[in-house]
XYZ file of C-alpha atoms in Angstrom:
651
model
C 0.000 0.000 0.000
C 1.392 3.394 -0.995
C 1.274 5.104 2.384
C -1.286 4.740 5.158
C -4.654 6.333 4.434
C -6.796 8.089 7.005
C -10.068 6.442 7.917
C -12.059 9.114 6.068
C -10.184 8.407 2.856
C -10.842 4.665 2.758
C -13.232 3.445 0.045
C -15.616 1.813 2.537
C -16.438 5.143 4.168
C -19.489 7.312 3.285
C -19.017 9.570 0.260
C -15.725 7.843 -0.489
C -16.522 7.519 -4.197
C -15.887 11.234 -4.657
C -12.294 10.734 -3.444
C -11.453 8.078 -6.032
C -10.925 8.387 -9.761
C -14.234 6.940 -10.886
C -14.659 7.260 -14.637
C -17.518 6.201 -16.867
C -16.314 4.948 -20.248
C -17.944 7.581 -22.438
C -16.772 5.838 -25.590
C -18.425 2.516 -24.661
C -20.657 0.967 -27.299
C -24.369 1.511 -26.792
C -26.985 -0.788 -28.200
C -30.291 -2.491 -27.641
C -30.862 -4.533 -24.515
C -30.952 -7.744 -26.562
C -27.952 -9.943 -25.615
C -25.201 -9.647 -28.217
C -21.659 -11.006 -27.836
C -20.078 -8.745 -30.444
C -21.518 -5.580 -28.947
C -20.600 -6.599 -25.405
C -17.021 -7.535 -26.323
C -16.618 -4.282 -28.278
C -17.676 -2.285 -25.208
C -15.180 -4.121 -23.010
C -12.330 -3.806 -25.568
C -12.835 -0.049 -25.796
C -12.513 0.272 -22.027
C -9.588 -2.154 -21.938
C -7.445 0.161 -24.085
C -7.159 2.723 -21.287
C -6.981 0.498 -18.205
C -3.841 0.624 -16.027
C -2.064 -2.258 -14.319
C -3.324 -0.942 -10.978
C -5.706 -2.348 -8.369
C -9.291 -1.202 -8.510
C -12.949 -2.027 -8.951
C -14.948 -2.230 -12.162
C -18.697 -2.157 -12.786
C -20.354 -3.604 -15.881
C -23.592 -1.920 -17.056
C -26.350 -2.984 -19.422
C -28.026 -0.815 -22.060
C -30.211 0.900 -19.428
C -27.207 1.691 -17.241
C -28.127 -0.828 -14.544
C -25.196 -2.542 -12.857
C -24.743 -6.141 -13.980
C -21.608 -6.995 -12.024
C -19.078 -5.483 -9.615
C -15.580 -6.956 -9.532
C -12.205 -6.171 -7.978
C -8.750 -6.660 -9.443
C -5.103 -6.570 -8.428
C -4.379 -5.338 -11.968
C -7.438 -3.924 -13.750
C -6.104 -4.394 -17.274
C -5.372 -8.097 -16.753
C -8.612 -8.887 -14.959
C -10.961 -7.094 -17.365
C -9.038 -8.573 -20.285
C -10.233 -12.033 -19.265
C -13.801 -11.137 -20.266
C -12.974 -10.878 -23.965
C -11.743 -14.508 -23.975
C -15.228 -15.915 -24.393
C -14.184 -19.558 -24.773
C -12.700 -19.555 -21.256
C -15.762 -18.036 -19.542
C -18.494 -19.900 -17.694
C -21.994 -19.696 -19.142
C -23.029 -17.227 -16.452
C -20.249 -14.809 -17.420
C -20.955 -15.257 -21.131
C -24.509 -14.077 -20.564
C -23.188 -11.104 -18.619
C -20.730 -10.119 -21.371
C -23.509 -10.348 -23.965
C -25.532 -7.807 -21.955
C -22.639 -5.421 -21.183
C -22.756 -2.040 -22.894
C -20.522 0.147 -20.684
C -18.178 0.023 -17.708
C -17.249 2.196 -14.738
C -13.702 2.038 -13.394
C -12.465 2.978 -9.898
C -8.755 2.786 -9.074
C -7.586 2.170 -5.493
C -4.246 2.179 -3.687
C -4.281 -1.536 -2.894
C -6.142 -4.751 -3.561
C -7.395 -4.716 0.040
C -9.037 -1.344 -0.573
C -10.536 -2.758 -3.756
C -12.035 -5.647 -1.798
C -13.660 -3.239 0.682
C -15.040 -1.039 -2.090
C -16.302 -4.055 -4.031
C -18.342 -5.238 -1.030
C -19.733 -1.736 -0.516
C -20.826 -1.395 -4.148
C -22.367 -4.880 -4.249
C -24.543 -4.028 -1.267
C -25.488 -0.695 -2.843
C -26.350 -1.894 -6.358
C -27.230 -5.589 -5.729
C -26.096 -6.670 -9.230
C -27.670 -9.672 -10.929
C -24.341 -11.483 -11.483
C -22.760 -11.053 -8.046
C -23.141 -13.218 -4.977
C -25.622 -11.377 -2.765
C -25.977 -11.546 0.999
C -29.755 -11.706 1.067
C -30.389 -11.473 4.825
C -28.267 -8.408 5.553
C -30.445 -6.497 7.983
C -28.600 -4.867 10.861
C -27.754 -6.978 13.869
C -28.870 -6.001 17.383
C -26.356 -4.989 20.036
C -26.524 -4.315 23.765
C -25.548 -0.722 24.529
C -24.364 0.421 27.951
C -24.725 4.183 27.695
C -22.046 6.485 29.103
C -23.758 9.850 28.627
C -25.623 9.966 31.954
C -24.784 9.947 35.655
C -26.656 6.644 35.912
C -25.838 4.684 32.704
C -28.692 2.998 30.898
C -28.614 -0.497 29.376
C -30.619 -1.009 26.186
C -30.950 -2.820 22.875
C -29.488 -0.985 19.897
C -29.559 -1.263 16.116
C -28.068 0.955 13.438
C -25.394 3.645 13.554
C -23.352 4.031 16.731
C -24.147 7.621 17.574
C -24.436 7.256 21.350
C -21.477 7.398 23.709
C -20.950 4.108 25.516
C -19.911 0.471 25.155
C -21.500 -1.706 22.460
C -21.647 -5.458 22.970
C -22.521 -7.764 20.100
C -23.544 -8.640 17.533
C -26.372 -10.868 18.711
C -27.822 -13.261 16.181
C -31.430 -12.140 16.601
C -33.722 -9.783 18.485
C -34.901 -12.765 20.523
C -31.415 -13.626 21.737
C -30.579 -10.035 22.678
C -33.934 -9.568 24.453
C -33.434 -12.737 26.459
C -29.940 -11.670 27.488
C -31.064 -8.114 28.234
C -33.871 -9.310 30.509
C -31.470 -11.532 32.420
C -28.923 -8.694 32.688
C -31.578 -6.418 34.178
C -32.318 -9.021 36.858
C -28.613 -9.593 37.441
C -27.312 -6.018 37.593
C -30.482 -3.953 38.256
C -29.459 -1.265 35.747
C -32.059 1.136 34.464
C -33.461 0.695 30.953
C -35.782 3.741 30.814
C -35.297 6.838 28.672
C -33.774 9.971 30.159
C -37.074 11.872 29.992
C -38.868 9.066 31.858
C -36.017 8.937 34.385
C -36.077 12.701 35.029
C -39.813 12.849 35.697
C -40.161 10.055 38.264
C -41.200 10.788 41.833
C -41.618 7.155 42.870
C -40.182 3.841 41.625
C -41.719 2.225 38.564
C -42.893 -1.363 38.177
C -39.405 -2.610 37.219
C -38.210 -1.777 40.717
C -41.123 -3.694 42.218
C -40.258 -6.839 40.236
C -36.552 -6.473 41.097
C -35.263 -5.588 37.655
C -34.071 -2.060 38.448
C -32.384 -0.401 41.433
C -34.471 2.811 41.026
C -31.672 5.397 40.868
C -34.303 7.853 39.588
C -35.688 8.310 43.126
C -32.510 7.731 45.107
C -33.050 4.109 46.139
C -29.358 3.514 45.354
C -26.411 5.876 45.736
C -23.928 6.825 43.036
C -21.114 4.574 44.245
C -23.310 1.487 44.519
C -24.755 2.063 41.045
C -21.257 2.540 39.624
C -20.330 -0.800 41.178
C -23.265 -2.453 39.369
C -22.136 -0.867 36.099
C -18.600 -2.141 36.631
C -19.923 -5.647 37.281
C -22.032 -5.498 34.119
C -19.004 -4.459 32.070
C -16.945 -7.291 33.567
C -19.639 -9.808 32.740
C -20.115 -8.582 29.177
C -16.336 -8.637 28.711
C -16.347 -12.339 29.544
C -15.399 -12.223 33.229
C -18.530 -13.990 34.439
C -16.667 -16.196 36.937
C -15.336 -13.129 38.777
C -18.838 -11.646 38.943
C -20.226 -14.954 40.170
C -17.602 -15.182 42.929
C -18.307 -11.609 44.009
C -22.056 -12.223 44.243
C -21.566 -15.460 46.158
C -19.389 -13.617 48.678
C -22.019 -10.856 49.010
C -24.761 -13.407 49.656
C -22.671 -15.188 52.275
C -21.864 -11.915 54.036
C -25.514 -10.851 54.061
C -26.570 -14.219 55.490
C -23.942 -14.038 58.237
C -25.189 -10.567 59.136
C -28.738 -11.986 59.291
C -29.764 -9.614 56.479
C -31.869 -12.305 54.860
C -33.757 -9.911 52.610
C -30.535 -8.764 50.966
C -29.240 -12.328 50.838
C -32.394 -13.387 48.992
C -32.002 -10.532 46.514
C -28.380 -11.488 45.797
C -29.466 -15.123 45.474
C -31.967 -14.106 42.782
C -29.207 -12.243 40.960
C -27.031 -15.341 41.098
C -29.942 -17.276 39.621
C -30.102 -14.836 36.710
C -26.367 -15.297 36.139
C -26.774 -19.064 36.155
C -29.625 -18.745 33.655
C -27.472 -16.783 31.222
C -24.632 -19.261 31.519
C -26.970 -22.236 31.171
C -28.730 -20.800 28.115
C -25.535 -20.899 26.064
C -26.123 -23.402 23.261
C -22.406 -24.152 23.002
C -19.519 -24.067 25.419
C -17.027 -21.472 24.187
C -15.144 -20.759 27.382
C -11.554 -19.740 26.688
C -12.215 -18.748 23.075
C -12.591 -15.030 23.797
C -14.073 -13.002 20.928
C -14.588 -15.011 17.753
C -16.890 -15.376 14.765
C -17.259 -18.908 13.407
C -18.445 -19.706 9.877
C -19.121 -22.961 8.038
C -20.518 -23.533 4.526
C -22.715 -26.365 3.246
C -23.504 -26.939 -0.446
C -26.059 -29.234 -2.032
C -28.288 -29.213 -5.135
C -27.055 -25.805 -6.252
C -27.905 -24.142 -2.911
C -25.289 -22.879 -0.464
C -25.917 -22.213 3.198
C -23.551 -20.500 5.629
C -23.853 -20.835 9.392
C -22.453 -18.125 11.676
C -21.801 -18.347 15.424
C -21.004 -15.207 17.441
C -18.778 -15.693 20.494
C -17.988 -12.722 22.726
C -16.057 -13.013 25.943
C -16.356 -16.790 25.754
C -20.154 -16.527 25.645
C -22.327 -17.691 22.771
C -24.442 -14.779 21.598
C -26.431 -16.779 19.094
C -26.145 -18.127 15.574
C -27.808 -17.440 12.238
C -28.111 -19.146 8.869
C -27.532 -17.325 5.590
C -28.355 -18.423 2.062
C -26.533 -16.188 -0.462
C -28.248 -15.543 -3.789
C -26.794 -15.842 -7.317
C -24.442 -18.728 -6.500
C -25.088 -20.842 -9.615
C -21.910 -21.847 -11.461
C -19.747 -20.279 -8.740
C -17.162 -22.032 -6.585
C -17.591 -22.399 -2.837
C -14.354 -20.443 -2.325
C -15.609 -17.472 -4.348
C -19.028 -17.471 -2.668
C -17.543 -17.724 0.831
C -15.064 -14.891 0.261
C -17.697 -12.587 -1.225
C -20.105 -13.409 1.593
C -17.574 -12.526 4.308
C -16.616 -9.245 2.629
C -20.269 -8.198 2.418
C -21.129 -9.498 5.897
C -18.471 -7.330 7.541
C -19.538 -4.252 5.598
C -21.834 -3.365 8.541
C -20.828 -5.783 11.322
C -17.629 -5.169 13.323
C -15.443 -8.296 13.057
C -14.280 -10.237 16.091
C -10.561 -10.452 16.795
C -10.554 -14.043 15.534
C -12.555 -15.500 12.637
C -12.647 -19.287 12.359
C -13.619 -20.977 9.086
C -14.258 -24.589 8.160
C -11.855 -24.361 5.185
C -8.892 -22.490 3.791
C -9.799 -19.703 1.345
C -7.613 -18.660 -1.558
C -7.782 -14.957 -0.642
C -7.791 -15.378 3.140
C -4.722 -13.139 3.630
C -6.214 -10.391 1.480
C -9.524 -10.622 3.351
C -7.760 -10.458 6.730
C -5.778 -7.402 5.591
C -8.938 -5.635 4.364
C -10.872 -6.336 7.569
C -7.901 -5.240 9.685
C -7.751 -1.935 7.814
C -11.459 -1.386 8.296
C -11.444 -2.308 12.005
C -8.114 -0.512 12.599
C -6.852 -3.522 14.573
C -5.439 -6.911 13.677
C -7.997 -9.490 12.535
C -6.946 -13.119 12.227
C -8.759 -15.550 9.906
C -7.870 -19.198 10.264
C -9.018 -22.793 9.970
C -8.484 -24.351 13.440
C -6.544 -27.596 13.555
C -6.920 -28.760 17.158
C -8.625 -28.212 20.494
C -11.918 -26.540 21.378
C -11.834 -24.356 18.291
C -12.053 -27.413 16.027
C -15.033 -28.609 18.060
C -16.780 -25.264 17.588
C -16.150 -25.283 13.828
C -17.481 -28.839 13.569
C -20.616 -27.783 15.433
C -21.059 -24.875 13.028
C -20.607 -27.269 10.096
C -23.263 -29.614 11.469
C -25.649 -26.699 11.956
C -24.963 -25.470 8.405
C -25.819 -28.883 6.956
C -28.987 -29.182 9.041
C -30.098 -25.655 8.082
C -29.479 -26.449 4.408
C -31.573 -29.630 4.697
C -34.441 -27.606 6.147
C -34.070 -24.981 3.446
C -34.202 -27.547 0.651
C -37.248 -29.226 2.217
C -39.007 -25.878 2.551
C -38.131 -24.938 -1.028
C -39.589 -28.195 -2.304
C -42.811 -27.612 -0.379
C -42.955 -23.964 -1.432
C -42.439 -24.939 -5.072
C -45.357 -27.360 -4.899
C -47.600 -24.694 -3.362
C -46.678 -22.153 -6.038
C -47.359 -24.702 -8.761
C -50.771 -25.422 -7.207
C -51.476 -21.692 -7.080
C -50.500 -21.414 -10.762
C -52.881 -24.230 -11.677
C -55.611 -22.751 -9.515
C -55.423 -19.258 -11.000
C -54.639 -20.385 -14.566
C -51.088 -19.015 -14.686
C -48.649 -20.286 -17.329
C -45.983 -21.014 -14.676
C -45.488 -20.740 -10.897
C -45.524 -17.082 -9.835
C -42.167 -15.496 -9.011
C -43.729 -12.453 -7.375
C -47.096 -12.316 -5.594
C -48.485 -9.012 -4.343
C -51.307 -8.883 -1.780
C -53.261 -5.695 -1.048
C -55.398 -4.677 1.919
C -56.874 -1.429 3.251
C -57.122 -0.243 6.833
C -59.006 2.636 8.473
C -61.369 3.402 11.342
C -64.566 5.018 10.048
C -62.525 6.514 7.232
C -59.847 8.140 9.423
C -56.096 7.633 8.906
C -56.898 5.541 5.831
C -54.120 3.728 4.032
C -53.524 0.820 1.688
C -50.884 -1.841 2.223
C -48.986 -4.152 -0.120
C -46.979 -7.204 0.890
C -44.809 -9.272 -1.470
C -44.038 -12.994 -1.513
C -42.013 -15.250 -3.802
C -40.350 -18.650 -3.993
C -38.193 -17.822 -0.973
C -41.099 -16.614 1.183
C -42.070 -13.082 2.193
C -39.925 -10.286 0.716
C -40.334 -7.733 3.505
C -37.994 -5.210 1.953
C -40.559 -4.813 -0.854
C -43.542 -4.079 1.403
C -45.231 -0.736 0.743
C -47.912 1.415 2.324
C -50.041 3.987 0.484
C -51.496 6.940 2.378
C -54.878 7.762 0.854
C -54.457 11.279 -0.533
C -57.310 11.796 -3.010
C -59.651 14.469 -1.554
C -62.537 13.039 -3.609
C -62.345 9.706 -1.775
C -65.214 9.576 0.697
C -64.241 8.426 4.208
C -64.666 4.677 4.455
C -65.090 4.110 0.691
C -63.067 0.897 0.346
C -63.650 0.703 -3.395
C -62.291 4.197 -4.027
C -59.336 3.507 -1.725
C -58.457 0.379 -3.678
C -58.739 2.271 -6.977
C -56.302 4.893 -5.716
C -53.811 2.290 -4.491
C -53.904 0.373 -7.785
C -53.628 3.543 -9.851
C -50.546 4.678 -7.959
C -48.843 1.288 -7.869
C -49.328 0.248 -11.494
C -49.196 3.778 -12.836
C -45.703 4.077 -11.412
C -44.708 0.677 -12.795
C -45.940 1.606 -16.256
C -44.118 4.941 -16.138
C -40.835 3.446 -14.944
C -40.690 0.193 -16.874
C -42.837 0.668 -19.969
C -45.363 -1.795 -21.296
C -42.816 -4.138 -22.887
C -40.147 -4.147 -20.170
C -41.260 -6.378 -17.337
C -38.642 -7.039 -14.646
C -38.675 -8.514 -11.160
C -40.789 -5.603 -9.863
C -43.774 -6.729 -11.927
C -46.078 -9.182 -10.131
C -47.300 -12.388 -11.722
C -50.237 -12.668 -9.325
C -52.125 -9.962 -7.414
C -54.438 -10.907 -4.555
C -57.001 -8.331 -3.432
C -58.611 -8.537 -0.011
C -62.248 -8.216 -1.010
C -65.029 -9.535 -3.197
C -66.816 -8.437 -6.350
C -66.848 -4.750 -5.467
C -63.118 -4.524 -4.866
C -62.397 -6.563 -7.992
C -64.571 -4.264 -10.081
C -62.732 -1.209 -8.718
C -59.346 -2.784 -9.401
C -60.168 -3.900 -12.943
C -61.420 -0.411 -13.810
C -57.924 0.974 -13.161
C -56.174 -2.036 -14.732
C -58.049 -1.553 -18.002
C -57.403 2.195 -18.031
C -53.656 1.575 -17.648
C -53.679 -1.317 -20.154
C -51.965 -3.635 -17.685
C -51.656 -7.109 -19.170
C -50.175 -10.497 -18.263
C -50.919 -10.021 -14.560
C -53.511 -12.215 -12.830
C -55.848 -10.346 -10.445
C -57.829 -12.389 -7.925
C -60.172 -11.210 -5.178
C -60.280 -13.052 -1.844
C -63.446 -12.545 0.216
C -64.141 -14.021 3.615
C -66.570 -16.897 3.828
C -69.836 -17.213 5.775
C -69.513 -15.793 9.292
C -66.008 -14.664 8.239
C -64.601 -18.106 9.025
C -61.040 -18.804 7.887
C -60.915 -21.629 5.375
C -64.243 -20.707 3.771
C -62.873 -17.940 1.561
C -64.273 -17.322 -1.907
C -61.923 -16.510 -4.792
C -63.118 -14.126 -7.503
C -61.815 -13.996 -11.092
C -62.091 -10.718 -13.058
C -64.642 -12.325 -15.402
C -67.049 -12.991 -12.538
C -66.219 -16.635 -11.893
C -66.036 -17.710 -8.263
C -64.819 -20.822 -6.486
C -63.905 -22.135 -3.046
C -61.326 -24.674 -1.908
C -61.513 -27.592 0.515
C -60.841 -26.418 4.056
C -57.844 -28.727 4.442
C -56.202 -28.010 1.059
C -52.470 -27.103 1.531
C -52.699 -24.294 -1.023
C -55.628 -22.890 0.989
C -53.420 -22.603 4.067
C -50.753 -20.904 1.945
C -53.168 -18.323 0.558
C -54.553 -17.693 4.046
C -51.020 -17.029 5.245
C -50.513 -14.460 2.479
C -53.793 -12.722 3.274
C -53.094 -12.718 7.034
C -49.652 -11.190 6.476
C -51.197 -8.398 4.381
C -53.781 -7.807 7.098
C -51.091 -7.742 9.802
C -48.978 -5.243 7.863
C -51.976 -3.010 7.074
C -53.130 -2.962 10.703
C -49.615 -2.237 11.955
C -49.123 0.621 9.496
C -52.538 2.042 10.398
C -51.784 1.929 14.123
C -48.483 3.705 13.571
C -50.209 6.399 11.524
C -52.951 6.778 14.130
C -50.405 7.062 16.952
C -48.510 9.726 15.055
C -51.711 11.642 14.387
C -52.519 11.693 18.112
C -49.322 13.646 18.820
C -49.967 16.208 16.072
C -51.034 19.632 17.290
C -52.908 22.281 15.277
C -50.060 24.611 16.232
C -47.748 22.541 13.992
C -49.370 24.222 11.009
C -48.477 27.743 12.129
C -45.377 28.915 10.215
C -42.408 30.001 12.303
C -43.559 28.351 15.521
C -40.924 25.995 16.870
C -41.203 23.423 19.655
C -40.265 25.831 22.482
C -42.790 28.506 21.497
C -45.475 25.906 20.869
C -44.843 24.534 24.344
C -44.960 28.012 25.844
C -48.330 28.722 24.216
C -49.817 25.398 25.303
C -48.516 25.815 28.859
C -50.065 29.285 29.051
C -53.429 28.621 27.366
C -53.854 24.910 28.121
C -55.167 23.762 24.722
C -54.620 24.487 21.040
C -58.270 25.578 20.763
C -57.692 28.210 23.440
C -54.683 29.492 21.497
C -56.773 29.722 18.327
C -59.534 31.685 20.097
C -57.177 34.006 22.006
C -57.049 37.710 21.266
C -53.871 39.396 20.093
C -53.439 41.024 23.517
C -53.713 37.665 25.283
C -51.194 36.081 22.921
C -48.708 38.869 23.618
C -48.967 38.152 27.356
C -47.816 34.537 26.990
C -44.320 33.984 28.463
C -41.599 33.577 25.870
C -43.798 34.834 23.024
C -42.702 38.030 21.321
C -45.045 40.556 19.764
C -44.048 39.409 16.282
C -44.773 35.759 17.082
C -48.094 36.680 18.685
C -49.035 38.595 15.545
C -48.061 35.621 13.366
C -50.245 33.238 15.380
C -53.175 35.648 15.457
C -52.999 36.331 11.715
C -52.841 32.601 10.950
C -56.117 31.898 12.751
C -57.871 35.137 11.796
C -56.811 35.620 8.195
C -60.448 35.769 7.053
C -61.322 38.567 9.391
């Protein structure tokens, strides 16, 4: 590497692209989106003429400019040159070359930087020819805040903006919640927000059930609370035996002093500690901080199992099934997966794998640069670490077996749905729509998406009903508006002849003939074709399993109550209903906190609060005279005039 770069200048940092020489090949050949080897090779050859023998990252684009593939190279000219040797390429790469119409080149200072940037760009663009980490949502952490006299312990996701110690990652929200509950019983640290803490005049329920020491009302002094915080840090750092010994000594001392109430409380804390230790699925004592990965491969599907060990404690495990792995080697998939996985997750000091990777040294160097500390990646050969890797391997194989069994079942259900709704092939994308409102208020429509792999929650959408002509509670008009916006946007973005993965094969509407009539009115106006629309109405007495299915041409049918495809369709409808209700509740809750004063221009939170504190209600502010407004504390004459004019503009 040519000199050490600052953290801000590394390619994996926000806005880093502007610091690198990213150039679009303006002379690249443009053509139709029909695959064509000659055109694709010509585009690559034109770019190849100007490429240096330097490390970097390249992006291949199709005729629309969408990213087909992101790759890294130690020497750009040599790596990109391989794509013009068609006879040596796998079928997958041949298809990619035939679609390529332009390239974007980014040079970096080292191959390690290129690896980091490659992972960042793959996650940003999600190209069709790269290995994709499908389940890449943020992991939960435990945060011990350090910005308050009495530190708070809480669950945390996302950016690390708060001052304090972060412990994780945990494999799931369930595992972090379970640990957090036990930690509250063990260390009695507060979990409430600062505003809740500052406004207490008596202990809350958590104190009554012995899950908080109530520092908010002085039930514990500063030194004692600091001692609890220190114990919590020791435990989370892996020193659980020291904490256990300290608690045992405290309990013994309290018993000898005949303070049986305190002895019982310490005993309960010891029980919480024992629970945490006993809930560990694997014994990782002595390992320290480590991430363990194992890969299983069968029938064209690859599964990767990850275990997270921190301080010798197992903080859960998760299975991953990367996408776009056809015709790719296990080594290539594993390396790409790890680079993308650690794009958002801080790596442990040690990473244990079930195999040696070709680019393991490069990956370790890249992760070390990102973490700004040494990261070791190895395949253990003996001892407890081998046992842990073998357990991860067994879990990976079992998870893959379950995945393949589920895929087989899911494929059968989709084929049955295709036969049922007269589709030419099993649907790849199913959209389900539902409306939610209470007597017409806070009305919205909801869309959920499902496919061969199950629910695609990142594609869920909600539609706030905006049309002023829609009468409150008019479900038919609401559905028309939702359909018009959804398919109108699709038609505008994709065009009638360009159907991609965003176009549904099957649309299920929660409703009967009326809803179907409203939907088909919009569908015909937009000239939407090759999409099956089906209405699903509840059966007699609204019993599940008695649903009636409605075709656009008026045909209706029901299914046997115990038909497997019936259960599948019920699950889709229930998920749409759950999402619609949840979105409606969130909208209703937000509306409750909205004040009429929010609409007054130039009135910030402090002045709004001052007016409400003085007058009591927003209605009283609206009805107040100019003289009364001027008397409110913290309200200037100009602000009073602004408020008065806003409510009395019509005289």
